[in-house]
mmCIF file of C-alpha atoms in Angstrom:
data_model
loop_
_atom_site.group_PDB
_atom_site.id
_atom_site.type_symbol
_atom_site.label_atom_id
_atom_site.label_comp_id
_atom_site.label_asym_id
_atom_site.label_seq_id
_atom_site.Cartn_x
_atom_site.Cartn_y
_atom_site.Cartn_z
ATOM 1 C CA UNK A 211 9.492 -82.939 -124.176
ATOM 2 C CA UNK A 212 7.568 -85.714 -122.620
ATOM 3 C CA UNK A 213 5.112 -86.043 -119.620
ATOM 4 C CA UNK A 214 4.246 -88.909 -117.863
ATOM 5 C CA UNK A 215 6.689 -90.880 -119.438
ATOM 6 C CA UNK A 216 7.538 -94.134 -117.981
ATOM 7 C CA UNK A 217 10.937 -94.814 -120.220
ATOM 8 C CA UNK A 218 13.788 -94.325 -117.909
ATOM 9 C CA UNK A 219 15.195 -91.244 -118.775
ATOM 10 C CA UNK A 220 18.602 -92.814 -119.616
ATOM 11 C CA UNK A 221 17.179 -95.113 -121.701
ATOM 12 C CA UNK A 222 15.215 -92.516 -123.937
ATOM 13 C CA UNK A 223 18.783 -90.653 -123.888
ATOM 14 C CA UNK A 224 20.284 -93.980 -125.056
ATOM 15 C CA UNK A 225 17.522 -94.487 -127.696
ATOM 16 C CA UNK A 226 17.760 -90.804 -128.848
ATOM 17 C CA UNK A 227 21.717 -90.274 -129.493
ATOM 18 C CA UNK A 228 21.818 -93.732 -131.257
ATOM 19 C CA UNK A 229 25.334 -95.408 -131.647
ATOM 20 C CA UNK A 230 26.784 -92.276 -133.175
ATOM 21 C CA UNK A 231 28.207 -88.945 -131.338
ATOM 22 C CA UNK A 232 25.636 -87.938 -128.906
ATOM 23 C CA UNK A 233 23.747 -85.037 -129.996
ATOM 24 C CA UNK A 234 21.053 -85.064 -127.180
ATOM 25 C CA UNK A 235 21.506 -83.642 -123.251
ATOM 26 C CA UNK A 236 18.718 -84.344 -120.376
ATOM 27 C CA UNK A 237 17.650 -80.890 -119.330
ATOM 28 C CA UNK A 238 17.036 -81.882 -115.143
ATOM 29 C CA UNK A 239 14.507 -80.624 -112.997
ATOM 30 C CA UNK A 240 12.005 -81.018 -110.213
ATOM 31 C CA UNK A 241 9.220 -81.589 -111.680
ATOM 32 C CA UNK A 242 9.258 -85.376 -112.674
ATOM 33 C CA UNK A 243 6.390 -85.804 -114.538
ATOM 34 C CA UNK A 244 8.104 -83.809 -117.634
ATOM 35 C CA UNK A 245 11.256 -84.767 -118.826
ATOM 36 C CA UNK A 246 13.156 -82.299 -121.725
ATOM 37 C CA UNK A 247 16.039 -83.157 -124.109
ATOM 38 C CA UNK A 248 17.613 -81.124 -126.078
ATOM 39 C CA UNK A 249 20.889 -80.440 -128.607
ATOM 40 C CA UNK A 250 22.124 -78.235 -126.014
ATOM 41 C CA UNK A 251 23.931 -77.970 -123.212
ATOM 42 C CA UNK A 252 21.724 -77.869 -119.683
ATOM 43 C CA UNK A 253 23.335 -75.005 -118.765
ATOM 44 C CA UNK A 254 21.118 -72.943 -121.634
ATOM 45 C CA UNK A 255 17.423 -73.782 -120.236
ATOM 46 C CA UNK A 256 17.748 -73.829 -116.769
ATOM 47 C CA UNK A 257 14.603 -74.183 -114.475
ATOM 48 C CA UNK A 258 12.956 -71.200 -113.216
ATOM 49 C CA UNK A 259 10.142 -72.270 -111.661
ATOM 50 C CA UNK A 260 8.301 -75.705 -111.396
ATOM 51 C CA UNK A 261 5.471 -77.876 -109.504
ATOM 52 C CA UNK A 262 4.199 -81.075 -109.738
ATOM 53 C CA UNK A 263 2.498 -80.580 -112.811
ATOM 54 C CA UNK A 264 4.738 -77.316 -114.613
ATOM 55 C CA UNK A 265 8.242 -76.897 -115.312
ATOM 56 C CA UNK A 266 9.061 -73.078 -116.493
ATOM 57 C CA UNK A 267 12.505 -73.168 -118.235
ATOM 58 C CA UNK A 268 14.352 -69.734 -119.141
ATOM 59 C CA UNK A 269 16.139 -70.968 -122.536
ATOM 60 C CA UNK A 270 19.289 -68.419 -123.174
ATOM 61 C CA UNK A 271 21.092 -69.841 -126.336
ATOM 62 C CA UNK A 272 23.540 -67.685 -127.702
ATOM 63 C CA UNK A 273 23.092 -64.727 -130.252
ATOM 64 C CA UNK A 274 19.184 -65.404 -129.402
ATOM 65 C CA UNK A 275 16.604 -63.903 -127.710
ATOM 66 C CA UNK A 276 15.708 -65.572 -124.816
ATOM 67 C CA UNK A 277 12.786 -66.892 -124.177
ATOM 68 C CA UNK A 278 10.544 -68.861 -121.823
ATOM 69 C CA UNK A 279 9.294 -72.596 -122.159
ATOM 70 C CA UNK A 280 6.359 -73.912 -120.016
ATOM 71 C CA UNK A 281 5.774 -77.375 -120.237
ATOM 72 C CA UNK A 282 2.803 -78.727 -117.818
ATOM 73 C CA UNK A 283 0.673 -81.744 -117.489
ATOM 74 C CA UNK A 284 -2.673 -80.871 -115.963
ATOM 75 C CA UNK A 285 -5.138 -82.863 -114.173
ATOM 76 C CA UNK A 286 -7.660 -85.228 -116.147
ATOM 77 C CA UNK A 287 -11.151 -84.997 -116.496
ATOM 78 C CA UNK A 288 -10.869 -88.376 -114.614
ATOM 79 C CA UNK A 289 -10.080 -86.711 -111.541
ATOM 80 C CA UNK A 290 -11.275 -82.603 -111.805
ATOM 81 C CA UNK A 291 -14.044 -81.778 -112.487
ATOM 82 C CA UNK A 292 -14.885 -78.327 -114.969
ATOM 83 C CA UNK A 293 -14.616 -75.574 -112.184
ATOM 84 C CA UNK A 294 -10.834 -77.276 -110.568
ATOM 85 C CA UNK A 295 -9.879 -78.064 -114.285
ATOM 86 C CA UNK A 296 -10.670 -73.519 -114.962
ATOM 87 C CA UNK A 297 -8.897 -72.802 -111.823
ATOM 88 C CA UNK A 298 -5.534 -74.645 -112.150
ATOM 89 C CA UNK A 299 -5.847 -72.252 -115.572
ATOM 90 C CA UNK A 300 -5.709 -69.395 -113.903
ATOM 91 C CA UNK A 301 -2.988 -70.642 -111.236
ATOM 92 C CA UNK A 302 -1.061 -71.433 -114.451
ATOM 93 C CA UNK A 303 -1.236 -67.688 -116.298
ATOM 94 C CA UNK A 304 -0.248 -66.257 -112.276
ATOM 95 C CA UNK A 305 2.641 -68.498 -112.705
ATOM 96 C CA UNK A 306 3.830 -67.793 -115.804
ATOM 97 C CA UNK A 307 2.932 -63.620 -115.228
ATOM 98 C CA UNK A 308 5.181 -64.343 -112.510
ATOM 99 C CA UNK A 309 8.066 -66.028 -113.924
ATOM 100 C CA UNK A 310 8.033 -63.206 -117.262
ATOM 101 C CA UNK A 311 8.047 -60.020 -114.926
ATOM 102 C CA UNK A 312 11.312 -61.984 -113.186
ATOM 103 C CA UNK A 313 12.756 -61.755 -116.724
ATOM 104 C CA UNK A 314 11.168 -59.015 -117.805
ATOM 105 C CA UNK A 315 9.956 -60.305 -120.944
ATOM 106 C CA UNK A 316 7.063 -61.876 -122.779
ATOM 107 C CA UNK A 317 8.559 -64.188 -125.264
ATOM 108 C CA UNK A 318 6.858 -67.475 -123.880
ATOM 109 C CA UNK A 319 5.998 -70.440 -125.395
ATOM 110 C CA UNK A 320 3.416 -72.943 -122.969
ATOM 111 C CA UNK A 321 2.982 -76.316 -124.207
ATOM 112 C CA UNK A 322 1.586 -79.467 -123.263
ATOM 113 C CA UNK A 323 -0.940 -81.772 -122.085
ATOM 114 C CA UNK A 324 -3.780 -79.907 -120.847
ATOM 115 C CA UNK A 325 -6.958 -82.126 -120.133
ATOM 116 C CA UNK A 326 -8.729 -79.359 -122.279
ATOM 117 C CA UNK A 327 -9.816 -78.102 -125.328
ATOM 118 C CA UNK A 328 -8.639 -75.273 -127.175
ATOM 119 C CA UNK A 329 -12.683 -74.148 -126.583
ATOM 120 C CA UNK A 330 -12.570 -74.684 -122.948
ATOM 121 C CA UNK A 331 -13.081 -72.152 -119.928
ATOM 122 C CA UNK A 332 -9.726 -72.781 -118.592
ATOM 123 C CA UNK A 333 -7.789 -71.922 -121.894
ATOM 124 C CA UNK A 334 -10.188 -69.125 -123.147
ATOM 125 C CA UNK A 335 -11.404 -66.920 -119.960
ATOM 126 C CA UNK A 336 -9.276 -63.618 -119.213
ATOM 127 C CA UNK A 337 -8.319 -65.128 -116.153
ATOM 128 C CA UNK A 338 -7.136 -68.124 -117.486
ATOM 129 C CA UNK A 339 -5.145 -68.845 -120.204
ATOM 130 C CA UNK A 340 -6.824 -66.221 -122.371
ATOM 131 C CA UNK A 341 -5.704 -68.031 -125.813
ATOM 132 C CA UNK A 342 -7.452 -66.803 -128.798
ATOM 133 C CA UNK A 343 -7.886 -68.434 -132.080
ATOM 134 C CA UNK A 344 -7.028 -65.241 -133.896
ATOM 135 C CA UNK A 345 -3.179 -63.994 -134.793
ATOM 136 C CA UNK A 346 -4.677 -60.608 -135.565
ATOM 137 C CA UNK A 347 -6.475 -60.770 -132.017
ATOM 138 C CA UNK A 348 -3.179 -62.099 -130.283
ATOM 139 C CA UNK A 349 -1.437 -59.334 -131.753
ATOM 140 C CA UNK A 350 -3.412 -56.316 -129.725
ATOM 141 C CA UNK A 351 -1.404 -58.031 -126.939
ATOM 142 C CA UNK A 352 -4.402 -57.499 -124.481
ATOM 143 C CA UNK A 353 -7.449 -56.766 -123.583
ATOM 144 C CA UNK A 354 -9.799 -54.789 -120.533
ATOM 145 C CA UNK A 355 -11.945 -56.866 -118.851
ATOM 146 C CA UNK A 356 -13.955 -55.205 -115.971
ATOM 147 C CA UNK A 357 -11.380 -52.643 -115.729
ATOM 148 C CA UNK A 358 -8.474 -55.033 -115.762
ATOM 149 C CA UNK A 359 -6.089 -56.197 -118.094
ATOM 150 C CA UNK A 360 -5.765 -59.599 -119.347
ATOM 151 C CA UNK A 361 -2.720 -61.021 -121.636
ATOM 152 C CA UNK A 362 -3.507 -62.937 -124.857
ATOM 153 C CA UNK A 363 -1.940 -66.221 -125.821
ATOM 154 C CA UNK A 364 -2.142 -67.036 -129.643
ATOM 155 C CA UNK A 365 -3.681 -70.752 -129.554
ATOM 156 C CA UNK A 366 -3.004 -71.932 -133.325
ATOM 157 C CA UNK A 367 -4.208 -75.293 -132.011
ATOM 158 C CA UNK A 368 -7.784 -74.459 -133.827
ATOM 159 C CA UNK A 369 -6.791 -74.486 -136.604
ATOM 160 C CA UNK A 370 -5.760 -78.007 -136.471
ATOM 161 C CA UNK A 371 -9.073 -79.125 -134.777
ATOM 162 C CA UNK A 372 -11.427 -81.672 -137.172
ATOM 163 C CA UNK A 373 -10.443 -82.357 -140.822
ATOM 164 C CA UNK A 374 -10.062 -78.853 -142.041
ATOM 165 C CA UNK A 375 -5.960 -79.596 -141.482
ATOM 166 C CA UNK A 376 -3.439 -81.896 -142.363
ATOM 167 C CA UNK A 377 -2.892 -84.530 -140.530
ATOM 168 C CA UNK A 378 -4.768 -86.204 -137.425
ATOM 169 C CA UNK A 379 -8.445 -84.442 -136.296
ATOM 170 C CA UNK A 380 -6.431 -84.116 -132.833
ATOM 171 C CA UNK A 381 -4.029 -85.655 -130.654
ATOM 172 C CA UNK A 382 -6.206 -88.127 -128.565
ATOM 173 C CA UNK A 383 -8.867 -90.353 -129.156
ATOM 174 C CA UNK A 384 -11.504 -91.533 -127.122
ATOM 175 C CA UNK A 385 -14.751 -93.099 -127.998
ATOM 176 C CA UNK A 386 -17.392 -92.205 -125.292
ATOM 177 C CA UNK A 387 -20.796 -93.494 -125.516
ATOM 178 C CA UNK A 388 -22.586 -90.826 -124.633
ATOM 179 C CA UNK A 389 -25.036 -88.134 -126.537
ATOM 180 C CA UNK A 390 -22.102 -85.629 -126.426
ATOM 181 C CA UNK A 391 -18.665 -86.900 -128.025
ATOM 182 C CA UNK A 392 -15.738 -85.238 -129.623
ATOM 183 C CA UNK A 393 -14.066 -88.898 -130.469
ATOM 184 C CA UNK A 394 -11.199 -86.648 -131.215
ATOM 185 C CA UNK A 395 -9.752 -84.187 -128.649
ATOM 186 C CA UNK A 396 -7.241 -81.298 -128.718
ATOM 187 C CA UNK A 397 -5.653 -82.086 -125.314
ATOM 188 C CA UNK A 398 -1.842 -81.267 -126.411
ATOM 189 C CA UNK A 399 -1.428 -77.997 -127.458
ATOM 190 C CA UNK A 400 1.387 -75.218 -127.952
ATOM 191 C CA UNK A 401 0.120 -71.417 -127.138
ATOM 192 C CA UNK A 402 2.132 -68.478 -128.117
ATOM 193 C CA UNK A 403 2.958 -65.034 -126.626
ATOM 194 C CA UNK A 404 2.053 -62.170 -129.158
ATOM 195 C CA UNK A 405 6.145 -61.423 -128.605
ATOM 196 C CA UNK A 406 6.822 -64.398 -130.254
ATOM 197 C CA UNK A 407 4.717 -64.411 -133.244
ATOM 198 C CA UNK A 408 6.876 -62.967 -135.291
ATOM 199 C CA UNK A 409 9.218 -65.737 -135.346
ATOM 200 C CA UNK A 410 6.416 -68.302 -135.773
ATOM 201 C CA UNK A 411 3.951 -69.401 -138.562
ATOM 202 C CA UNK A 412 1.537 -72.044 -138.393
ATOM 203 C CA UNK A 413 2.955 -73.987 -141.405
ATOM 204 C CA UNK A 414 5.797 -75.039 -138.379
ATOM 205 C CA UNK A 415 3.075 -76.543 -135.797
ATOM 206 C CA UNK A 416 1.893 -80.129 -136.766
ATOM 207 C CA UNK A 417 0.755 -83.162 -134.854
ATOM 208 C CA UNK A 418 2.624 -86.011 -136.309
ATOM 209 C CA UNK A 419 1.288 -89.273 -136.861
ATOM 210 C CA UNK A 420 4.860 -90.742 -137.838
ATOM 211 C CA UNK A 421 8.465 -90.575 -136.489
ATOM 212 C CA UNK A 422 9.911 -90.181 -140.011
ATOM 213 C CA UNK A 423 10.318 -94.282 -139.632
ATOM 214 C CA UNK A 424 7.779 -95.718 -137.323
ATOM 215 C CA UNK A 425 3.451 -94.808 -137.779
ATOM 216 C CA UNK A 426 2.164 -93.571 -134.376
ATOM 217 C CA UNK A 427 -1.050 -94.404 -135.636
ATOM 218 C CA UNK A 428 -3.011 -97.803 -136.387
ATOM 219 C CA UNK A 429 -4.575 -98.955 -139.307
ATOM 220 C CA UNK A 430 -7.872 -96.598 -138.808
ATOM 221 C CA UNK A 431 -5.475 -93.449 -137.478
ATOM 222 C CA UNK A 432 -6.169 -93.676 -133.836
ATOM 223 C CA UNK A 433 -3.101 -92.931 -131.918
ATOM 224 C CA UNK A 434 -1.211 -96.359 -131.632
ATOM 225 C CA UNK A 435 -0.688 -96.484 -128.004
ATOM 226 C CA UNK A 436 1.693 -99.718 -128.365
ATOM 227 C CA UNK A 437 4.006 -98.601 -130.438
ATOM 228 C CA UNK A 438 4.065 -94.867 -128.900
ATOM 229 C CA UNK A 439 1.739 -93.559 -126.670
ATOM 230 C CA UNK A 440 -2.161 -92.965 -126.615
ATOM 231 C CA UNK A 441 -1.303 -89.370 -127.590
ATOM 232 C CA UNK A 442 0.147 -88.074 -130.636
ATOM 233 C CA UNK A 443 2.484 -85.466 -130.456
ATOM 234 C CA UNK A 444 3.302 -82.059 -131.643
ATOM 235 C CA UNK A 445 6.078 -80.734 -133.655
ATOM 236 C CA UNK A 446 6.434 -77.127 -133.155
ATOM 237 C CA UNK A 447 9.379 -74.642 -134.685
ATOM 238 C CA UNK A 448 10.186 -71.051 -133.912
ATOM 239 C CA UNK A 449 12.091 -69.031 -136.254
ATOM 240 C CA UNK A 450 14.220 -67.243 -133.279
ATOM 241 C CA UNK B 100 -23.669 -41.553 -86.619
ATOM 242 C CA UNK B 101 -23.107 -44.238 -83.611
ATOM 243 C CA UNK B 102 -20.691 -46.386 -83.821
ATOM 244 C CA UNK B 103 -22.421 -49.827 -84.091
ATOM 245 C CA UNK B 104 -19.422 -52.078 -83.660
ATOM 246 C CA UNK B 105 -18.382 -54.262 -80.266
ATOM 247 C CA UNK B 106 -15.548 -52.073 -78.135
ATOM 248 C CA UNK B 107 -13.795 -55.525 -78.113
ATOM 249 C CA UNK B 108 -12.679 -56.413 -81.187
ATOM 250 C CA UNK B 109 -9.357 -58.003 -81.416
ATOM 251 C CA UNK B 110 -7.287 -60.031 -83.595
ATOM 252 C CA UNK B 111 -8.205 -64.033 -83.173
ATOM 253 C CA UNK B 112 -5.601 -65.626 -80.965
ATOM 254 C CA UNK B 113 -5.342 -68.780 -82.841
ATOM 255 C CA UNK B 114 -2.389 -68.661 -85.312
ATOM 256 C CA UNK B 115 -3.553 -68.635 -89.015
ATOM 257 C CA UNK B 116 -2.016 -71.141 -91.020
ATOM 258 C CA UNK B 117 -0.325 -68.439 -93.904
ATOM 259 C CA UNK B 118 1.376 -66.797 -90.779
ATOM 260 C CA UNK B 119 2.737 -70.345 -89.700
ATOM 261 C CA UNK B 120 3.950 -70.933 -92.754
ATOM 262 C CA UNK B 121 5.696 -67.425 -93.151
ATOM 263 C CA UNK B 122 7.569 -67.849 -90.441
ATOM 264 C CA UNK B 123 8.409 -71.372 -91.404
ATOM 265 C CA UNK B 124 9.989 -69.891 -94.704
ATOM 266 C CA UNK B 125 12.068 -67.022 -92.532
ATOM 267 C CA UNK B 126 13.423 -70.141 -90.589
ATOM 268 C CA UNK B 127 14.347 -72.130 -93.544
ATOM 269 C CA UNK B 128 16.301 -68.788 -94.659
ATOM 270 C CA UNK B 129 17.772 -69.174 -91.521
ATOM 271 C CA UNK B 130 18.740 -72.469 -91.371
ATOM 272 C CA UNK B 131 20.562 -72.306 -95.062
ATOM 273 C CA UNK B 132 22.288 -69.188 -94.744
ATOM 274 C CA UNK B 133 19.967 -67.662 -96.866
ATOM 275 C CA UNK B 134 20.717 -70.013 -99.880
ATOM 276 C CA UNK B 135 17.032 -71.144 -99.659
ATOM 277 C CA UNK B 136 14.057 -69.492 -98.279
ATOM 278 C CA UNK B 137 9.802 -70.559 -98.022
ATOM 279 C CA UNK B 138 8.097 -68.462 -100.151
ATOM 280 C CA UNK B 139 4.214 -68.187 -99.241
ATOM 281 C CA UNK B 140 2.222 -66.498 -102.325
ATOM 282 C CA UNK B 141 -1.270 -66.131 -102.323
ATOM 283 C CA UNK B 142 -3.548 -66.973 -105.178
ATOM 284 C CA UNK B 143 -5.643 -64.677 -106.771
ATOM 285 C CA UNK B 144 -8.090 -67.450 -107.605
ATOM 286 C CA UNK B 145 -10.542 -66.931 -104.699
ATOM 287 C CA UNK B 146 -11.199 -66.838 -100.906
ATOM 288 C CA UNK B 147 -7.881 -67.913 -99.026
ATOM 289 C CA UNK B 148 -5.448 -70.099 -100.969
ATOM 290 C CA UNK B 149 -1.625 -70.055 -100.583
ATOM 291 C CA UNK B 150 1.055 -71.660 -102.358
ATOM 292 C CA UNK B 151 4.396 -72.678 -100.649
ATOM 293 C CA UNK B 152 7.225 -72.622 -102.172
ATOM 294 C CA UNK B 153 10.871 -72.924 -101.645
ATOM 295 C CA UNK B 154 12.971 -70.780 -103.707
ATOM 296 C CA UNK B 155 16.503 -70.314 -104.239
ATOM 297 C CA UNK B 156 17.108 -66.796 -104.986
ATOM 298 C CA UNK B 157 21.011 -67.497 -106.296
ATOM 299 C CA UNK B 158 19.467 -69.761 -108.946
ATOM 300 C CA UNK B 159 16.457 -67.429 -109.892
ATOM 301 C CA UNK B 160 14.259 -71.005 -108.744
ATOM 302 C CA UNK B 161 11.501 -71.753 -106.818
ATOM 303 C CA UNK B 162 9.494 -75.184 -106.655
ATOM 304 C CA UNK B 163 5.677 -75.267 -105.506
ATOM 305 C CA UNK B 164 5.947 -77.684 -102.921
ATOM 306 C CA UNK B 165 2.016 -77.488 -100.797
ATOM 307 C CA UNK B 166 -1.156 -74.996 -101.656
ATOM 308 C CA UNK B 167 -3.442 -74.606 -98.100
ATOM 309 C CA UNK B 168 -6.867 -73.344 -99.036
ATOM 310 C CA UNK B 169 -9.103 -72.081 -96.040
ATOM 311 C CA UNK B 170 -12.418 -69.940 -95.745
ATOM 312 C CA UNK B 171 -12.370 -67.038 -93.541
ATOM 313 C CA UNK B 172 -12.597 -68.805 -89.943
ATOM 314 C CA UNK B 173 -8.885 -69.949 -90.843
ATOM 315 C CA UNK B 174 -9.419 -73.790 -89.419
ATOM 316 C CA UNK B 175 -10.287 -76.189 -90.597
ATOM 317 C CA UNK B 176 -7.343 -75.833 -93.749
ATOM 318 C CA UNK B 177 -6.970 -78.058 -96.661
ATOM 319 C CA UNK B 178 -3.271 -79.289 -97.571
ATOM 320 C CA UNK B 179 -3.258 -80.226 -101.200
ATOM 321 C CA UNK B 180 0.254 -82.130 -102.331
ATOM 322 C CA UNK B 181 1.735 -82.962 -105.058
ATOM 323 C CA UNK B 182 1.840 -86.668 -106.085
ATOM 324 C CA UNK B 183 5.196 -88.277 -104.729
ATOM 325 C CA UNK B 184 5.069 -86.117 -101.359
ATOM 326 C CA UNK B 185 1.463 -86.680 -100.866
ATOM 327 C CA UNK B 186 2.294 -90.928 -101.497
ATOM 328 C CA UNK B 187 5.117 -90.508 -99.026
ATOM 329 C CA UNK B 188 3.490 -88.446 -96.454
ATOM 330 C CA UNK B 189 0.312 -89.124 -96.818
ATOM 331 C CA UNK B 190 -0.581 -92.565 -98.864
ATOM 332 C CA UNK B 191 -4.724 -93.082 -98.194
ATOM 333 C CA UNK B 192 -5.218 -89.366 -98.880
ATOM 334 C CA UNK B 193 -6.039 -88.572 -102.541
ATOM 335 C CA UNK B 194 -3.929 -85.653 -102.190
ATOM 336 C CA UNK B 195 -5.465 -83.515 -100.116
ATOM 337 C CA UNK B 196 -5.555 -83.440 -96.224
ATOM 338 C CA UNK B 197 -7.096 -81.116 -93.881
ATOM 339 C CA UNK B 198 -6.134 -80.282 -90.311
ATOM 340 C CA UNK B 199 -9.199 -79.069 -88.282
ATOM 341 C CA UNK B 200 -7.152 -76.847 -85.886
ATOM 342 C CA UNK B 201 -3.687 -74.697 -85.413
ATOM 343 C CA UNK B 202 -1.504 -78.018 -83.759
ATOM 344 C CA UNK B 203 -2.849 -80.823 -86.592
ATOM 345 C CA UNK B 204 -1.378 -78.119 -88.951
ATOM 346 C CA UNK B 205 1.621 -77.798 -87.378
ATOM 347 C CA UNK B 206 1.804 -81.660 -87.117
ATOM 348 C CA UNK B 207 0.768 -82.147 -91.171
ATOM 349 C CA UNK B 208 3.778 -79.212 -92.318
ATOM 350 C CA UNK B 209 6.059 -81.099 -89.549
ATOM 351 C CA UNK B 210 5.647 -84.196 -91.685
ATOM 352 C CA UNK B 211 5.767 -82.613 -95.110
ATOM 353 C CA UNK B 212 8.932 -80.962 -93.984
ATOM 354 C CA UNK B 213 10.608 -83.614 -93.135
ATOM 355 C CA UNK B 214 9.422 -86.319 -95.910
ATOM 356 C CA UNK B 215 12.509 -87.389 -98.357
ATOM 357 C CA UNK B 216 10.852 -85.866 -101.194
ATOM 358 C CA UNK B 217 10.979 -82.778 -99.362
ATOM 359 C CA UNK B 218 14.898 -83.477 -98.450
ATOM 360 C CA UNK B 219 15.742 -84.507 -101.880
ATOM 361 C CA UNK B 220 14.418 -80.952 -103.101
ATOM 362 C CA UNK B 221 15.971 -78.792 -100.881
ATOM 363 C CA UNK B 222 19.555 -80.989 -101.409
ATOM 364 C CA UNK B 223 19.157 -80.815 -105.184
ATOM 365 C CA UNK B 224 18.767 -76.888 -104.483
ATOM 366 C CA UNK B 225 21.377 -76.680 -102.233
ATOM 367 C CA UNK B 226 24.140 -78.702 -104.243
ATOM 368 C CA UNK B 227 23.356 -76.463 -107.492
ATOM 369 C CA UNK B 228 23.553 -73.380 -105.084
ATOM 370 C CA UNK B 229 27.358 -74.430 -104.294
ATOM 371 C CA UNK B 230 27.986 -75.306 -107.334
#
């Protein structure tokens, strides 16, 4: 899955399936910021819902459970400020309530670039994202706020925050000079439904600093943005 | 206890801009045979904010295409677009406009309706909905 990518889809297709027997498929949608490949036929995630910035996918492969696949690309710091960055949050959790009580389940996985922290209003308040750095908190499901109830999302993204993980302090790097800077941010992420964490363990989330031939990183492990991209991505695997 | 309120309250006559748009959605149900309709939903993130959508209820689908936000007085509403429309439509907005009354509404949704993003979306839509 890629957002904001500015390789012409058939190219990346090209680049992907190699010389040999194509193994790849473009998954279309609306949304054009986020383009999704996969091993499988179209036909198995089709589009549910999308914006500018989301694309909800309801993948169906066979003998599996189904599940849901949000992939969005939210606004930068650049151009939101704190309160608009919270808000398309919440707009995102009434769109993906939305699109799970159409399926009736709650087996959703939402990934991407968020503009935000793990530790940020948007991906921590109720209203929001609600994502909690706990699996043992994730798995109450929810919780009461104020006399309403709130979903969890299991955010295993911090526990791959600073140096206490393999592998990169984060997935973007920026260098501010200013009294307050993270150098390394967390702005990619993958959060989980409690549904779904049965068929996922955090020794199958990484960010990768490598394509198994080319470094994504430079010399000093920054993110190597002419060779890839100024983000590094994530590798994530569910069991399902 | 008296009753403090004016005898003449009544409903405003100007049109508010979620009823515009429902009505636009019934006529785009209309116009398809039903294949695609415009979905308003409102937001639960504060005062009055609706998204637009246009869903096709064959394909279990729907694509955010506009939010309005408005306070309580209903004009002057704020049209925030998505990135291609809002270059097409509208290219020296930064992707919001606002219409100060009921017709520069109608003349902002006029446009948005008819922009070829718009066209492409509700083609796409339609061809998959034959398909």
């Amino acid at each position: 899955m890629f957002t904001e990518c500015s390789i012409p889809t058939h190219r990346l297709l090209d680049a992907l399936n190699g010389d040999d027997e194509p193994q790849y498929f473009f998954a279309p949608g609306l949304c054009e910021r986020i383009v999704i490949f996969t091993r499988f036929v179209d036909d198995l995630i089709p589009p549910v819902y999308e914006s500018d910035k989301l694309t909800i996918r309801h993948l169906r492969l066979p003998g599996c459970p189904d599940i849901l696949l949000a992939v969005v690309h939210l606004s930068s710091k650049l151009y939101w400020d704190a309160d608009s960055q919270v808000m398309s949050c919440v707009e995102l959790c009434e769109d993906i309530e939305e699109a799970e009580k159409e399926v009736g389940h709650r087996r959703t996985v939402l990934l991407g670039d968020f503009n935000m922290h793990p530790f940020e209003a948007g991906l921590v308040n109720a209203k929001g994202l609600h994502g909690v750095m706990s699996r043992d908190v994730a798995s109450r499901k929810c919780r009461i706020v104020d006399g309403r109830t709130y979903n969890f999302f299991y955010n295993p993204m911090w526990s791959l925050l600073g140096d206490g993980s393999t592998g990169p302090a984060g997935t973007y790097y920026y260098h501010k000079s200013a009294h307050n800077a993270y150098f390394w941010h967390m702005f990619d992420q993958v959060l989980i439904r409690p549904d779904l964490l049965d068929v996922f363990s955090n020794e199958d989330l990484e960010i990768l600093d490598w394509d198994g031939k080319v470094s994504l990183v430079t010399p000093n492990g920054r993110p190597d943005k002419k060779t890839a991209s100024d983000h590094l991505p994530i590798k994530l695997r569910l069991r399902i | 206890m008296i009753d403090l309120w004016p005898d003449d309250l009544e409903p405003s006559k100007v049109r508010a801009p979620a009823s515009i748009l429902k009505e636009q959605g019934t006529m785009l149900a209309d116009k398809t045979g039903h294949q695609l309709v415009g979905e308003l939903r409102a937001r639960a993130t504060g005062g009055f904010r609706y998204t637009f959508c246009i869903r096709a209820p064959s394909l279990s689908y729907a694509y955010e295409l506009f939010v309005i936000t408005h306070e309580v007085t209903l004009y002057p509403v704020t049209i925030h677009l998505d990135g291609v429309l809002c270059q097409e439509v509208f290219p020296e907005s930064d992707g919001s406009v606002q219409a100060d009354n009921e017709e520069a509404f109608i003349e902002v949704i006029r446009k948005i309706f008819g922009a070829a993003r718009t066209r492409d979306i509700i083609s796409s839509l339609l061809a998959q909905v034959k398909a």
